[in-house]
Amino acid sequence: MYSPQRDGDSDSDGSLLLSDVSVSPPRRRAPPPPPPPPPKPRSNPKHTAAAKTKLKPKPNAKTKPKPVASACTAAASPPPLPSAALSDPHGLASRIATAPALVAATSTASSSSFRRLVQLRNPSFDPAAAFSAPAPAPTPTLTEVATASAAAQCPAPDAPPQSRPKRVHPNSVSEVPPAAAEAEQPKRPRGGGEGNFVRLNINGYGRRRTFRNAQARRPTKYRSWRRQRPGGTKPGGSGDEEADFVAEALMERGKKGAAGDNGVLEAVEAARKDPSKQNLETLIRVTYGFDSFREGQLEAIQKVVAGESTMLLLPTGAGKSLCYQVPAMILSGLTLVVSPLLSLMVDQLRKLPAFLPGGLLASSQTSDEFHETLQRLRGGDIKVLFVSPERFLNEEFLLIFRDALPISLVAIDEAHCISEWSHNFRPSYLRLRASLLRRKLSVQCILAMTATATTQTLDEIVNALEIPSNNLIKTSQMRDNLQLSISSSDNRLKDLLLLLKSSPFVDMRSIIIYCKFQGETDYVSKYLCDNNITAKSYHSGLPMKNRTRVQELFCSNKIRVVVATVAFGMGLDKSDVEGVIHYSLPESLEEYIQETGRAGRDGRLSYCHLLLDSTTFYKIRSLSHSDGVFSSDNPMGRICSLVKESASRKFDIKEEVLLTVLTQLEIGGQQYLRLLPQFSVTCTLYFHKMSPQLLADKDVLVRSVLNKSETKDGNFVFDVTKIANDLNIAANEVFDHLQQLKFSGEISFELKDPAYCYVILKKPDDLNTLSANITKWLSEVESSKVHCKTPPNAPFFLINNIMKLDAMFALANFAVKECQRTDGCSGSQHTPCIQKKIMQYFSKNDITSVSNHNTQPHRSRFVCFIFPIKTNIPAIHLCY
Ligand SMILES: Nc1ncnc2c1ncn2[C@@H]1O[C@H](COP(=O)(O)OP(=O)(O)OP(=O)(O)O)[C@@H](O)[C@H]1O
């Protein structure tokens, strides 16, 4: 997940809190609806008995299911896992490091000269010393390493491998063969909302895909409607014209054999004439099969249909999409949906009902794809257009609308990205301003949607989008069908196993376990498999096809447990996930809410448990300091690197802007760093003649590599800068030497991760001033069109995640250590106190209101990159 850091001082500064106006209930809001019915227990036939006895529905938040605590507290006794186990599950690194054979030395000519070079630069370096300790363990061969690595993989699930399910939907991506369409149409009506779509998480930053509506080549009725305008004039959006569109689109669908379209047509017409509760309910019943609206939906839809800009704050999985889809059916013009991630857009495109034709414009599309969408748009084949914020309002985009393609609604998904206070600020969202939308696109109605926003964030959103304060629709940030529990754990693996073998998790057929680190997911899933729990790991380090397969198997209930990093879940709309377990502490309350929100999307009672282990908290916290130009991992005088692609993505700053800033730090008034030639920093080494250890024996660099590398699939992967720093030589000397070894046939190597490289000469004393100066300078550069493609004169910044992490830890810590269990909490079940803390956090935006221990990080340790322009937001971000 994109999760930039931000400066936390201001986050905790009460003086910066904005008024509560934005979150006051709408003046014209109807009296609060009656409390929702208690969540229903699941009726999974396989687990019916268990559900009857163990998953009793609770009246609102008061139900007290069997506490999970017993499972965890009972687990306190298992012997602690050796601390090294997780970081080096196979013990390879330590075995390699202590290999005895590495001490002797008969150097080749090149190696001895290289050794001299190293010793010349670094007299204290004693290559033998690093390997001199006797090591009883035999050094693993490459074959052993590979075998160990293979063994770490979880056995395949019982289910036979399936080819990727074919789906055809008018709003599908292009690989989908049309013939499969009908079979994969979402069933209507969907009883109980049980129908799961397999949502593919493309997660493909910058990946190229062809997006094509399956109906693109067919003249839809919307298109013919537009063409029928006399003299080619554009429709004015009158009700009749709209009815034409809906009617004809539905007729077309009727030709394909869809049932009940006449009912849909009538329902749309009725809702268009009178968007009453009754008419709208009929509409969602005939289109989606939903019995009624969920909290907030009806109000939002009615406001939007009436042309009023609205801010919608509903929990994850509460049904925000419906709030733009239904108006899109009713309103005459186009609905634009701005969404931050390609995977989300694709997912939402697929979710559109069949007769609501959709299209997509993303910055990662090729020019051909862009023009194809354009053609369809101009031809009237698209009613809902998903747009990435980068594409939105740029010249090319505006040209599309020059010939007055009418836009009825702009829906902004993940609207918190607008706010610099949010956990996911994206500079590209800054172009989303009501004034701009009005001026450039004549848009009058905006719907902003998010699941996580503090008061400050909301305030920024409604200001930017000029949403009237009485048009804020806000429900609690967490669904009340989630039972939340936390237990402290000294041995998370054992506790996890116990948890999974105890009620209620033992009866669940669909569980997600979230881990912080990729290696952890592999290790944990293997451990579970070894203990007869079918589990698969999922993280962004896996090839895309493996990830897709895991997700598909999970969605079709062929895998019961997925052990994943944060990479899993974006765009996942599996409605019957029954449990979410946090093996690692989430990095913020926002992340906690998002991840727990993947459970119980069908409204049934579901369980979320967090295993709190303070060691992990401190580990994550220290890692948080390792980002940015001046991170604590980057000492002065050493070679440092910023991998272009990941840094650009992480900070949401174009690569060339990153370089611009680094350059300014080099050539500005004060020289803080010296830029080095760019090179690829990650190197994988393959040995061909001598064994790694034998060669390391003779070669200083290889020795250092063995010391500093990780093993992946039996090969040695290392960071070139680390080796250069270790040997106190320049990076090009490392490459030269690797080349020599390559020419001698000893090794071959592969390089990846192009990076900006630099040496820090001086760490800034006053980060704020430096940040402000660079911001100013950058703005000047931008306005002088040197970087005409960069976003507007937007501040760049990095959010400080540390305060957010601390707040998350404080909440979990409170639950396990301080909660008196008087207000509905019992054992490790802490739903009431967690909800209360979350409410405090989001309503006051005062992290310290949740934090109850001294978590205020020292200012100089803030992790940031580049900062804000706003005067009230502390800048910097070049961090220590
Ligand atoms: N009124 C309703 N009745 C029953 N199911 C509904 C209703 N509205 C939405 N749903 C279902 O709820 C699920 C979640 O909807 P949706 O994806 O729109 O949620 P969301 O709020 O956008 O979630 P996220 O924040 O994760 O994007 C979907 O499966 C959807 O079909």
PDB file of C-alpha atoms and ligand atoms in Angstrom, residues 190 192-193 195 197 199 284 288-295 297 314-325 344 347-348 351 413-414 449-451 569 571-575 594 597-598 601-602, ligand 1:
ATOM      1  CA  ARG A 190     -28.193 -12.039  -5.231  1.00  0.00           C
ATOM      2  CA  GLY A 192     -28.080 -12.467   0.926  1.00  0.00           C
ATOM      3  CA  GLY A 193     -25.231 -10.899  -0.901  1.00  0.00           C
ATOM      4  CA  GLY A 195     -22.174 -14.180  -4.434  1.00  0.00           C
ATOM      5  CA  PHE A 197     -16.754 -12.177  -7.435  1.00  0.00           C
ATOM      6  CA  ARG A 199     -11.511  -9.753  -7.649  1.00  0.00           C
ATOM      7  CA  ILE A 284     -31.589  -1.753  -6.191  1.00  0.00           C
ATOM      8  CA  TYR A 288     -28.608  -5.870  -7.601  1.00  0.00           C
ATOM      9  CA  GLY A 289     -30.961  -8.072  -5.658  1.00  0.00           C
ATOM     10  CA  PHE A 290     -30.461  -6.058  -2.481  1.00  0.00           C
ATOM     11  CA  ASP A 291     -33.383  -5.964  -0.067  1.00  0.00           C
ATOM     12  CA  SER A 292     -32.677  -2.536   1.320  1.00  0.00           C
ATOM     13  CA  PHE A 293     -30.127   0.212   1.568  1.00  0.00           C
ATOM     14  CA  ARG A 294     -27.357   0.086   4.062  1.00  0.00           C
ATOM     15  CA  GLU A 295     -26.807   2.990   6.395  1.00  0.00           C
ATOM     16  CA  GLN A 297     -26.505   4.849   1.034  1.00  0.00           C
ATOM     17  CA  LEU A 314     -18.667   4.837   5.252  1.00  0.00           C
ATOM     18  CA  PRO A 315     -16.650   1.905   6.564  1.00  0.00           C
ATOM     19  CA  THR A 316     -14.764  -0.420   4.261  1.00  0.00           C
ATOM     20  CA  GLY A 317     -17.165  -2.754   2.524  1.00  0.00           C
ATOM     21  CA  ALA A 318     -20.217  -0.745   3.512  1.00  0.00           C
ATOM     22  CA  GLY A 319     -21.251  -0.253  -0.106  1.00  0.00           C
ATOM     23  CA  LYS A 320     -19.932   3.106  -1.259  1.00  0.00           C
ATOM     24  CA  SER A 321     -19.836   2.057  -4.919  1.00  0.00           C
ATOM     25  CA  LEU A 322     -23.598   1.821  -4.986  1.00  0.00           C
ATOM     26  CA  CYS A 323     -23.741   5.528  -4.179  1.00  0.00           C
ATOM     27  CA  TYR A 324     -22.319   6.511  -7.560  1.00  0.00           C
ATOM     28  CA  GLN A 325     -23.601   3.548  -9.564  1.00  0.00           C
ATOM     29  CA  LEU A 344      -9.163  -0.513  -7.811  1.00  0.00           C
ATOM     30  CA  ASP A 347     -12.196  -3.884  -9.882  1.00  0.00           C
ATOM     31  CA  GLN A 348     -14.804  -1.190  -9.895  1.00  0.00           C
ATOM     32  CA  LYS A 351     -18.461  -4.347 -10.518  1.00  0.00           C
ATOM     33  CA  ASP A 413     -12.921   7.395  -4.479  1.00  0.00           C
ATOM     34  CA  GLU A 414     -10.432   7.240  -1.590  1.00  0.00           C
ATOM     35  CA  MET A 449     -16.015   8.843  -0.724  1.00  0.00           C
ATOM     36  CA  THR A 450     -13.664   7.414   1.845  1.00  0.00           C
ATOM     37  CA  ALA A 451     -13.599   4.853   4.618  1.00  0.00           C
ATOM     38  CA  GLY A 569      -6.880  -7.264  -0.248  1.00  0.00           C
ATOM     39  CA  GLY A 571      -9.897  -4.697  -4.617  1.00  0.00           C
ATOM     40  CA  LEU A 572     -10.749  -7.986  -2.926  1.00  0.00           C
ATOM     41  CA  ASP A 573     -14.467  -8.191  -2.492  1.00  0.00           C
ATOM     42  CA  LYS A 574     -14.872 -11.629  -1.042  1.00  0.00           C
ATOM     43  CA  SER A 575     -17.935 -11.110   1.016  1.00  0.00           C
ATOM     44  CA  GLN A 594      -8.889  -1.299   6.198  1.00  0.00           C
ATOM     45  CA  GLY A 597     -12.705  -4.356   7.011  1.00  0.00           C
ATOM     46  CA  ARG A 598     -11.980  -7.272   4.691  1.00  0.00           C
ATOM     47  CA  ARG A 601     -18.450  -7.717   4.117  1.00  0.00           C
ATOM     48  CA  ASP A 602     -21.645  -9.772   3.873  1.00  0.00           C
TER      49      ASP A 602
HETATM   50  N1  LIG B   1     -27.513  -2.317   0.182  1.00  0.00           N
HETATM   51  C1  LIG B   1     -26.751  -3.393   0.092  1.00  0.00           C
HETATM   52  N2  LIG B   1     -27.211  -4.594   0.466  1.00  0.00           N
HETATM   53  C2  LIG B   1     -26.443  -5.702   0.376  1.00  0.00           C
HETATM   54  N3  LIG B   1     -25.191  -5.717  -0.093  1.00  0.00           N
HETATM   55  C3  LIG B   1     -24.674  -4.547  -0.476  1.00  0.00           C
HETATM   56  C4  LIG B   1     -25.412  -3.332  -0.420  1.00  0.00           C
HETATM   57  N4  LIG B   1     -24.640  -2.330  -0.886  1.00  0.00           N
HETATM   58  C5  LIG B   1     -23.454  -2.889  -1.221  1.00  0.00           C
HETATM   59  N5  LIG B   1     -23.493  -4.219  -0.984  1.00  0.00           N
HETATM   60  C6  LIG B   1     -22.391  -5.167  -1.187  1.00  0.00           C
HETATM   61  O1  LIG B   1     -21.382  -4.846  -0.255  1.00  0.00           O
HETATM   62  C7  LIG B   1     -20.112  -5.182  -0.789  1.00  0.00           C
HETATM   63  C8  LIG B   1     -19.183  -4.012  -0.612  1.00  0.00           C
HETATM   64  O2  LIG B   1     -19.580  -2.970  -1.453  1.00  0.00           O
HETATM   65  P1  LIG B   1     -18.529  -1.920  -2.003  1.00  0.00           P
HETATM   66  O3  LIG B   1     -17.420  -2.623  -2.682  1.00  0.00           O
HETATM   67  O4  LIG B   1     -19.280  -0.909  -2.748  1.00  0.00           O
HETATM   68  O5  LIG B   1     -18.016  -1.346  -0.634  1.00  0.00           O
HETATM   69  P2  LIG B   1     -17.043  -0.146  -0.418  1.00  0.00           P
HETATM   70  O6  LIG B   1     -17.626   0.656   0.667  1.00  0.00           O
HETATM   71  O7  LIG B   1     -16.758   0.526  -1.716  1.00  0.00           O
HETATM   72  O8  LIG B   1     -15.768  -0.923   0.108  1.00  0.00           O
HETATM   73  P3  LIG B   1     -14.244  -0.473   0.054  1.00  0.00           P
HETATM   74  O9  LIG B   1     -14.102   0.650   1.014  1.00  0.00           O
HETATM   75  O10 LIG B   1     -13.528  -1.711   0.486  1.00  0.00           O
HETATM   76  O11 LIG B   1     -13.962  -0.097  -1.358  1.00  0.00           O
HETATM   77  C9  LIG B   1     -20.340  -5.541  -2.231  1.00  0.00           C
HETATM   78  O12 LIG B   1     -20.302  -6.944  -2.339  1.00  0.00           O
HETATM   79  C10 LIG B   1     -21.712  -5.035  -2.534  1.00  0.00           C
HETATM   80  O13 LIG B   1     -22.350  -5.804  -3.508  1.00  0.00           O
END
